[in-house]
């Protein structure tokens, strides 16, 4: 019986693949007239090139050669569109966003790992969650959380001083940025400490939750994960038999599946402990006004909300893991990239240090929120890093139905004609290039790929405003746009500015002489080329500034 079932399944798969192959060969598509790179494989299309860890050359060559709309091939000959045209982005992310949902694979894996939180729900459920969370990411709340950010960063400062108190030393700054970003979201998000930041511990000493979050990103370094996430996980998510699904997962002979299960279990267990402790205080009538963390405020607001607006306990629980994941690796990547750039541009590091030392009374003062965010050069450094090097280079969407999307710039087709709109058939996968939108030379000028903080101290090119980029931050797509834009982008900016203000005021960052390569896929991360090139790391030469160097 089992053999008949296997044979039947194999036959079904063979028929589906044959149909896809014949369709690829003989069925015309309205996307055929859109230029793009050749596909060298019916099975993988351009997937390997577009999502390769070291695919920067292919990525930039595609931007330069084909422009703001490019046709590529996905798995089994399926059409994909690579887009960064600003008007098309507006229609996809804002005007017609309900017709361009997230891909089933990304939705399924986030739901599996984090539950029904903001990243994995849609429609009315997403609206309710975002409405409930928006107030805790307001500027008023950022002002209240600034002292918490400084408290954590001062612990980081003390730890780094201990590292270099006897002289300059090579330090893996990515290691410290990752730990700090996790502790920042832990303390400000949940009033929960994941890391004391007191010593340079190894992985065995890490908080289990911290270890799980870091392992999560590594799960997707395996090319096989692409197929599992896009085909296996969406299928299993449709099964409405929790015990059966759990039994299947427990018995799957896959290391990847077991790692996913273990990480999800630790995340869920920790989130439950955090929420139970807070609910206990709420039930006991304890109302500590000093508690400014996100989850505490969310739970209290949810308890007093109308029945129609209230989130379920499961939805509140899901926000814990969602917030940690969304805030940790992206911020540590952005901070590490900024420090790496300041090492390459020592003049910019010195200029930033002079501004910070003057503003902070030689590094002694903790700046209030409004003063900190108004420092012009610090702001310019952060904006320029997030423009040229967004931590996430692309965002995936899929056309929910046949859609006509207008373009900002006419597109020359393979037939030589020009079109001002494109017909996107239902089911077409879209790869929205945030990096392409941020560095488009036709909008930002011929130096668009260069890191120049000074561009933000002067008037931006007129075309930047004319493009009407739909992003929520500084004419950039780094934090996306529309109702699915990053709700915590002000939180991220505050993290970056507090950490940079404290560190640049006290330390000098220099090149450690290692060949650093930044992996492109997922959340961009640095590695040292060599025998241990799979482990994310960013070695820098760190030294404590002397009194003369710290003088503003």
PDB file of N, CA and C in Angstrom, residues 192-265:
ATOM      1  N   UNK A 192      13.246  42.645  30.124  1.00  0.00           N
ATOM      2  CA  UNK A 192      13.820  41.315  30.343  1.00  0.00           C
ATOM      3  C   UNK A 192      15.271  41.343  29.880  1.00  0.00           C
ATOM      4  N   UNK A 193      16.169  40.845  30.726  1.00  0.00           N
ATOM      5  CA  UNK A 193      17.590  40.864  30.374  1.00  0.00           C
ATOM      6  C   UNK A 193      18.018  39.530  29.771  1.00  0.00           C
ATOM      7  N   UNK A 194      18.505  39.594  28.536  1.00  0.00           N
ATOM      8  CA  UNK A 194      19.040  38.412  27.872  1.00  0.00           C
ATOM      9  C   UNK A 194      20.546  38.280  28.078  1.00  0.00           C
ATOM     10  N   UNK A 195      21.210  39.392  28.394  1.00  0.00           N
ATOM     11  CA  UNK A 195      22.676  39.395  28.397  1.00  0.00           C
ATOM     12  C   UNK A 195      23.170  40.502  29.330  1.00  0.00           C
ATOM     13  N   UNK A 196      24.002  40.139  30.278  1.00  0.00           N
ATOM     14  CA  UNK A 196      24.543  41.147  31.202  1.00  0.00           C
ATOM     15  C   UNK A 196      25.574  42.040  30.536  1.00  0.00           C
ATOM     16  N   UNK A 197      26.153  41.578  29.411  1.00  0.00           N
ATOM     17  CA  UNK A 197      27.227  42.288  28.705  1.00  0.00           C
ATOM     18  C   UNK A 197      28.453  42.487  29.594  1.00  0.00           C
ATOM     19  N   UNK A 198      28.628  41.588  30.561  1.00  0.00           N
ATOM     20  CA  UNK A 198      29.739  41.765  31.501  1.00  0.00           C
ATOM     21  C   UNK A 198      31.027  41.079  31.068  1.00  0.00           C
ATOM     22  N   UNK A 199      30.904  40.043  30.244  1.00  0.00           N
ATOM     23  CA  UNK A 199      32.129  39.349  29.854  1.00  0.00           C
ATOM     24  C   UNK A 199      32.012  38.851  28.426  1.00  0.00           C
ATOM     25  N   UNK A 200      33.136  38.465  27.881  1.00  0.00           N
ATOM     26  CA  UNK A 200      33.184  37.999  26.500  1.00  0.00           C
ATOM     27  C   UNK A 200      32.890  36.508  26.486  1.00  0.00           C
ATOM     28  N   UNK A 201      31.643  36.155  26.792  1.00  0.00           N
ATOM     29  CA  UNK A 201      31.309  34.747  26.960  1.00  0.00           C
ATOM     30  C   UNK A 201      31.272  34.003  25.635  1.00  0.00           C
ATOM     31  N   UNK A 202      31.384  32.710  25.726  1.00  0.00           N
ATOM     32  CA  UNK A 202      31.217  31.835  24.584  1.00  0.00           C
ATOM     33  C   UNK A 202      29.771  31.426  24.446  1.00  0.00           C
ATOM     34  N   UNK A 203      29.484  30.650  23.417  1.00  0.00           N
ATOM     35  CA  UNK A 203      28.096  30.268  23.149  1.00  0.00           C
ATOM     36  C   UNK A 203      27.501  29.427  24.268  1.00  0.00           C
ATOM     37  N   UNK A 204      28.341  28.675  25.010  1.00  0.00           N
ATOM     38  CA  UNK A 204      27.820  27.822  26.075  1.00  0.00           C
ATOM     39  C   UNK A 204      27.248  28.630  27.230  1.00  0.00           C
ATOM     40  N   UNK A 205      27.696  29.886  27.369  1.00  0.00           N
ATOM     41  CA  UNK A 205      27.238  30.717  28.482  1.00  0.00           C
ATOM     42  C   UNK A 205      26.056  31.599  28.101  1.00  0.00           C
ATOM     43  N   UNK A 206      25.668  31.597  26.839  1.00  0.00           N
ATOM     44  CA  UNK A 206      24.602  32.467  26.381  1.00  0.00           C
ATOM     45  C   UNK A 206      23.244  32.057  26.942  1.00  0.00           C
ATOM     46  N   UNK A 207      22.381  33.046  27.067  1.00  0.00           N
ATOM     47  CA  UNK A 207      20.986  32.780  27.370  1.00  0.00           C
ATOM     48  C   UNK A 207      20.426  31.883  26.255  1.00  0.00           C
ATOM     49  N   UNK A 208      19.674  30.831  26.595  1.00  0.00           N
ATOM     50  CA  UNK A 208      19.149  29.925  25.562  1.00  0.00           C
ATOM     51  C   UNK A 208      18.354  30.646  24.482  1.00  0.00           C
ATOM     52  N   UNK A 209      17.622  31.676  24.851  1.00  0.00           N
ATOM     53  CA  UNK A 209      16.843  32.425  23.864  1.00  0.00           C
ATOM     54  C   UNK A 209      17.785  33.149  22.905  1.00  0.00           C
ATOM     55  N   UNK A 210      18.821  33.770  23.455  1.00  0.00           N
ATOM     56  CA  UNK A 210      19.790  34.473  22.616  1.00  0.00           C
ATOM     57  C   UNK A 210      20.448  33.520  21.636  1.00  0.00           C
ATOM     58  N   UNK A 211      20.808  32.349  22.130  1.00  0.00           N
ATOM     59  CA  UNK A 211      21.452  31.352  21.276  1.00  0.00           C
ATOM     60  C   UNK A 211      20.494  30.909  20.166  1.00  0.00           C
ATOM     61  N   UNK A 212      19.215  30.763  20.498  1.00  0.00           N
ATOM     62  CA  UNK A 212      18.230  30.324  19.508  1.00  0.00           C
ATOM     63  C   UNK A 212      18.016  31.378  18.429  1.00  0.00           C
ATOM     64  N   UNK A 213      17.911  32.643  18.830  1.00  0.00           N
ATOM     65  CA  UNK A 213      17.705  33.711  17.859  1.00  0.00           C
ATOM     66  C   UNK A 213      18.870  33.783  16.885  1.00  0.00           C
ATOM     67  N   UNK A 214      20.086  33.631  17.389  1.00  0.00           N
ATOM     68  CA  UNK A 214      21.262  33.689  16.513  1.00  0.00           C
ATOM     69  C   UNK A 214      21.311  32.486  15.581  1.00  0.00           C
ATOM     70  N   UNK A 215      20.888  31.335  16.068  1.00  0.00           N
ATOM     71  CA  UNK A 215      20.873  30.134  15.227  1.00  0.00           C
ATOM     72  C   UNK A 215      19.833  30.253  14.120  1.00  0.00           C
ATOM     73  N   UNK A 216      18.765  30.999  14.381  1.00  0.00           N
ATOM     74  CA  UNK A 216      17.674  31.091  13.420  1.00  0.00           C
ATOM     75  C   UNK A 216      18.160  31.610  12.069  1.00  0.00           C
ATOM     76  N   UNK A 217      18.952  32.687  12.085  1.00  0.00           N
ATOM     77  CA  UNK A 217      19.449  33.242  10.827  1.00  0.00           C
ATOM     78  C   UNK A 217      20.312  32.262  10.062  1.00  0.00           C
ATOM     79  N   UNK A 218      21.104  31.460  10.782  1.00  0.00           N
ATOM     80  CA  UNK A 218      21.984  30.502  10.132  1.00  0.00           C
ATOM     81  C   UNK A 218      21.251  29.366   9.445  1.00  0.00           C
ATOM     82  N   UNK A 219      20.002  29.134   9.826  1.00  0.00           N
ATOM     83  CA  UNK A 219      19.244  28.045   9.214  1.00  0.00           C
ATOM     84  C   UNK A 219      19.046  28.258   7.724  1.00  0.00           C
ATOM     85  N   UNK A 220      19.072  29.505   7.287  1.00  0.00           N
ATOM     86  CA  UNK A 220      18.743  29.792   5.897  1.00  0.00           C
ATOM     87  C   UNK A 220      19.984  30.000   5.034  1.00  0.00           C
ATOM     88  N   UNK A 221      21.154  29.643   5.598  1.00  0.00           N
ATOM     89  CA  UNK A 221      22.379  29.655   4.800  1.00  0.00           C
ATOM     90  C   UNK A 221      22.434  28.435   3.896  1.00  0.00           C
ATOM     91  N   UNK A 222      21.650  27.412   4.225  1.00  0.00           N
ATOM     92  CA  UNK A 222      21.607  26.173   3.448  1.00  0.00           C
ATOM     93  C   UNK A 222      20.704  26.368   2.230  1.00  0.00           C
ATOM     94  N   UNK A 223      21.221  26.157   0.988  1.00  0.00           N
ATOM     95  CA  UNK A 223      20.383  26.329  -0.203  1.00  0.00           C
ATOM     96  C   UNK A 223      19.108  25.486  -0.169  1.00  0.00           C
ATOM     97  N   UNK A 224      19.177  24.316   0.495  1.00  0.00           N
ATOM     98  CA  UNK A 224      17.994  23.457   0.575  1.00  0.00           C
ATOM     99  C   UNK A 224      16.868  24.148   1.336  1.00  0.00           C
ATOM    100  N   UNK A 225      17.215  25.113   2.195  1.00  0.00           N
ATOM    101  CA  UNK A 225      16.190  25.818   2.974  1.00  0.00           C
ATOM    102  C   UNK A 225      15.227  26.569   2.068  1.00  0.00           C
ATOM    103  N   UNK A 226      15.699  27.030   0.902  1.00  0.00           N
ATOM    104  CA  UNK A 226      14.831  27.748  -0.035  1.00  0.00           C
ATOM    105  C   UNK A 226      13.651  26.870  -0.447  1.00  0.00           C
ATOM    106  N   UNK A 227      13.932  25.622  -0.754  1.00  0.00           N
ATOM    107  CA  UNK A 227      12.886  24.707  -1.203  1.00  0.00           C
ATOM    108  C   UNK A 227      11.980  24.308  -0.035  1.00  0.00           C
ATOM    109  N   UNK A 228      12.562  24.094   1.124  1.00  0.00           N
ATOM    110  CA  UNK A 228      11.759  23.719   2.280  1.00  0.00           C
ATOM    111  C   UNK A 228      10.799  24.842   2.675  1.00  0.00           C
ATOM    112  N   UNK A 229      11.321  26.073   2.688  1.00  0.00           N
ATOM    113  CA  UNK A 229      10.504  27.220   3.095  1.00  0.00           C
ATOM    114  C   UNK A 229       9.395  27.500   2.088  1.00  0.00           C
ATOM    115  N   UNK A 230       9.696  27.372   0.805  1.00  0.00           N
ATOM    116  CA  UNK A 230       8.719  27.747  -0.217  1.00  0.00           C
ATOM    117  C   UNK A 230       7.755  26.636  -0.621  1.00  0.00           C
ATOM    118  N   UNK A 231       8.081  25.383  -0.250  1.00  0.00           N
ATOM    119  CA  UNK A 231       7.204  24.293  -0.670  1.00  0.00           C
ATOM    120  C   UNK A 231       6.706  23.441   0.493  1.00  0.00           C
ATOM    121  N   UNK A 232       7.615  23.006   1.356  1.00  0.00           N
ATOM    122  CA  UNK A 232       7.230  22.088   2.432  1.00  0.00           C
ATOM    123  C   UNK A 232       6.484  22.823   3.540  1.00  0.00           C
ATOM    124  N   UNK A 233       7.050  23.930   4.047  1.00  0.00           N
ATOM    125  CA  UNK A 233       6.445  24.642   5.182  1.00  0.00           C
ATOM    126  C   UNK A 233       5.048  25.182   4.854  1.00  0.00           C
ATOM    127  N   UNK A 234       4.826  25.812   3.678  1.00  0.00           N
ATOM    128  CA  UNK A 234       3.452  26.264   3.374  1.00  0.00           C
ATOM    129  C   UNK A 234       2.449  25.117   3.336  1.00  0.00           C
ATOM    130  N   UNK A 235       2.877  23.947   2.851  1.00  0.00           N
ATOM    131  CA  UNK A 235       1.979  22.798   2.799  1.00  0.00           C
ATOM    132  C   UNK A 235       1.612  22.328   4.203  1.00  0.00           C
ATOM    133  N   UNK A 236       2.625  22.176   5.067  1.00  0.00           N
ATOM    134  CA  UNK A 236       2.353  21.695   6.422  1.00  0.00           C
ATOM    135  C   UNK A 236       1.541  22.697   7.229  1.00  0.00           C
ATOM    136  N   UNK A 237       1.707  24.003   6.942  1.00  0.00           N
ATOM    137  CA  UNK A 237       0.949  25.021   7.668  1.00  0.00           C
ATOM    138  C   UNK A 237      -0.543  24.941   7.400  1.00  0.00           C
ATOM    139  N   UNK A 238      -0.907  24.328   6.287  1.00  0.00           N
ATOM    140  CA  UNK A 238      -2.325  24.207   5.954  1.00  0.00           C
ATOM    141  C   UNK A 238      -3.005  23.051   6.700  1.00  0.00           C
ATOM    142  N   UNK A 239      -2.208  22.210   7.335  1.00  0.00           N
ATOM    143  CA  UNK A 239      -2.776  21.096   8.097  1.00  0.00           C
ATOM    144  C   UNK A 239      -3.305  21.612   9.429  1.00  0.00           C
ATOM    145  N   UNK A 240      -4.554  21.328   9.729  1.00  0.00           N
ATOM    146  CA  UNK A 240      -5.173  21.817  10.964  1.00  0.00           C
ATOM    147  C   UNK A 240      -5.217  20.748  12.052  1.00  0.00           C
ATOM    148  N   UNK A 241      -4.138  19.991  12.167  1.00  0.00           N
ATOM    149  CA  UNK A 241      -4.054  18.944  13.169  1.00  0.00           C
ATOM    150  C   UNK A 241      -2.745  19.123  13.941  1.00  0.00           C
ATOM    151  N   UNK A 242      -2.746  19.997  14.969  1.00  0.00           N
ATOM    152  CA  UNK A 242      -1.506  20.336  15.680  1.00  0.00           C
ATOM    153  C   UNK A 242      -0.729  19.121  16.186  1.00  0.00           C
ATOM    154  N   UNK A 243      -1.423  18.156  16.803  1.00  0.00           N
ATOM    155  CA  UNK A 243      -0.715  16.994  17.348  1.00  0.00           C
ATOM    156  C   UNK A 243      -0.088  16.162  16.247  1.00  0.00           C
ATOM    157  N   UNK A 244      -0.808  16.026  15.142  1.00  0.00           N
ATOM    158  CA  UNK A 244      -0.271  15.268  14.014  1.00  0.00           C
ATOM    159  C   UNK A 244       0.947  15.979  13.432  1.00  0.00           C
ATOM    160  N   UNK A 245       0.846  17.305  13.257  1.00  0.00           N
ATOM    161  CA  UNK A 245       1.978  18.072  12.734  1.00  0.00           C
ATOM    162  C   UNK A 245       3.185  17.942  13.651  1.00  0.00           C
ATOM    163  N   UNK A 246       2.945  17.996  14.961  1.00  0.00           N
ATOM    164  CA  UNK A 246       4.046  17.894  15.911  1.00  0.00           C
ATOM    165  C   UNK A 246       4.694  16.512  15.833  1.00  0.00           C
ATOM    166  N   UNK A 247       3.865  15.485  15.716  1.00  0.00           N
ATOM    167  CA  UNK A 247       4.406  14.130  15.620  1.00  0.00           C
ATOM    168  C   UNK A 247       5.265  13.991  14.369  1.00  0.00           C
ATOM    169  N   UNK A 248       4.792  14.568  13.268  1.00  0.00           N
ATOM    170  CA  UNK A 248       5.554  14.498  12.014  1.00  0.00           C
ATOM    171  C   UNK A 248       6.896  15.194  12.168  1.00  0.00           C
ATOM    172  N   UNK A 249       6.870  16.396  12.747  1.00  0.00           N
ATOM    173  CA  UNK A 249       8.106  17.160  12.920  1.00  0.00           C
ATOM    174  C   UNK A 249       9.073  16.420  13.848  1.00  0.00           C
ATOM    175  N   UNK A 250       8.564  15.896  14.949  1.00  0.00           N
ATOM    176  CA  UNK A 250       9.415  15.178  15.897  1.00  0.00           C
ATOM    177  C   UNK A 250      10.120  13.994  15.250  1.00  0.00           C
ATOM    178  N   UNK A 251       9.502  13.420  14.238  1.00  0.00           N
ATOM    179  CA  UNK A 251      10.049  12.197  13.641  1.00  0.00           C
ATOM    180  C   UNK A 251      10.665  12.396  12.260  1.00  0.00           C
ATOM    181  N   UNK A 252      10.733  13.652  11.814  1.00  0.00           N
ATOM    182  CA  UNK A 252      11.371  13.907  10.524  1.00  0.00           C
ATOM    183  C   UNK A 252      12.887  13.690  10.624  1.00  0.00           C
ATOM    184  N   UNK A 253      13.470  12.902   9.731  1.00  0.00           N
ATOM    185  CA  UNK A 253      14.915  12.668   9.766  1.00  0.00           C
ATOM    186  C   UNK A 253      15.685  13.803   9.089  1.00  0.00           C
ATOM    187  N   UNK A 254      15.404  15.027   9.510  1.00  0.00           N
ATOM    188  CA  UNK A 254      16.035  16.206   8.914  1.00  0.00           C
ATOM    189  C   UNK A 254      16.626  17.069  10.016  1.00  0.00           C
ATOM    190  N   UNK A 255      17.936  17.333   9.930  1.00  0.00           N
ATOM    191  CA  UNK A 255      18.590  18.175  10.929  1.00  0.00           C
ATOM    192  C   UNK A 255      18.007  19.586  10.893  1.00  0.00           C
ATOM    193  N   UNK A 256      17.709  20.052   9.675  1.00  0.00           N
ATOM    194  CA  UNK A 256      17.144  21.392   9.518  1.00  0.00           C
ATOM    195  C   UNK A 256      15.806  21.490  10.236  1.00  0.00           C
ATOM    196  N   UNK A 257      14.930  20.488  10.025  1.00  0.00           N
ATOM    197  CA  UNK A 257      13.606  20.495  10.651  1.00  0.00           C
ATOM    198  C   UNK A 257      13.715  20.436  12.168  1.00  0.00           C
ATOM    199  N   UNK A 258      14.668  19.647  12.680  1.00  0.00           N
ATOM    200  CA  UNK A 258      14.840  19.534  14.128  1.00  0.00           C
ATOM    201  C   UNK A 258      15.365  20.838  14.727  1.00  0.00           C
ATOM    202  N   UNK A 259      16.246  21.515  13.993  1.00  0.00           N
ATOM    203  CA  UNK A 259      16.748  22.811  14.469  1.00  0.00           C
ATOM    204  C   UNK A 259      15.616  23.833  14.533  1.00  0.00           C
ATOM    205  N   UNK A 260      14.784  23.858  13.482  1.00  0.00           N
ATOM    206  CA  UNK A 260      13.636  24.773  13.463  1.00  0.00           C
ATOM    207  C   UNK A 260      12.732  24.511  14.658  1.00  0.00           C
ATOM    208  N   UNK A 261      12.450  23.230  14.913  1.00  0.00           N
ATOM    209  CA  UNK A 261      11.581  22.854  16.034  1.00  0.00           C
ATOM    210  C   UNK A 261      12.180  23.307  17.364  1.00  0.00           C
ATOM    211  N   UNK A 262      13.474  23.031  17.586  1.00  0.00           N
ATOM    212  CA  UNK A 262      14.115  23.381  18.857  1.00  0.00           C
ATOM    213  C   UNK A 262      14.114  24.890  19.089  1.00  0.00           C
ATOM    214  N   UNK A 263      14.426  25.646  18.043  1.00  0.00           N
ATOM    215  CA  UNK A 263      14.464  27.105  18.162  1.00  0.00           C
ATOM    216  C   UNK A 263      13.068  27.657  18.450  1.00  0.00           C
ATOM    217  N   UNK A 264      12.076  27.164  17.731  1.00  0.00           N
ATOM    218  CA  UNK A 264      10.700  27.626  17.947  1.00  0.00           C
ATOM    219  C   UNK A 264      10.228  27.310  19.363  1.00  0.00           C
ATOM    220  N   UNK A 265      10.611  26.138  19.883  1.00  0.00           N
ATOM    221  CA  UNK A 265      10.209  25.749  21.243  1.00  0.00           C
ATOM    222  C   UNK A 265      10.799  26.694  22.285  1.00  0.00           C
TER     223      UNK A 265
END
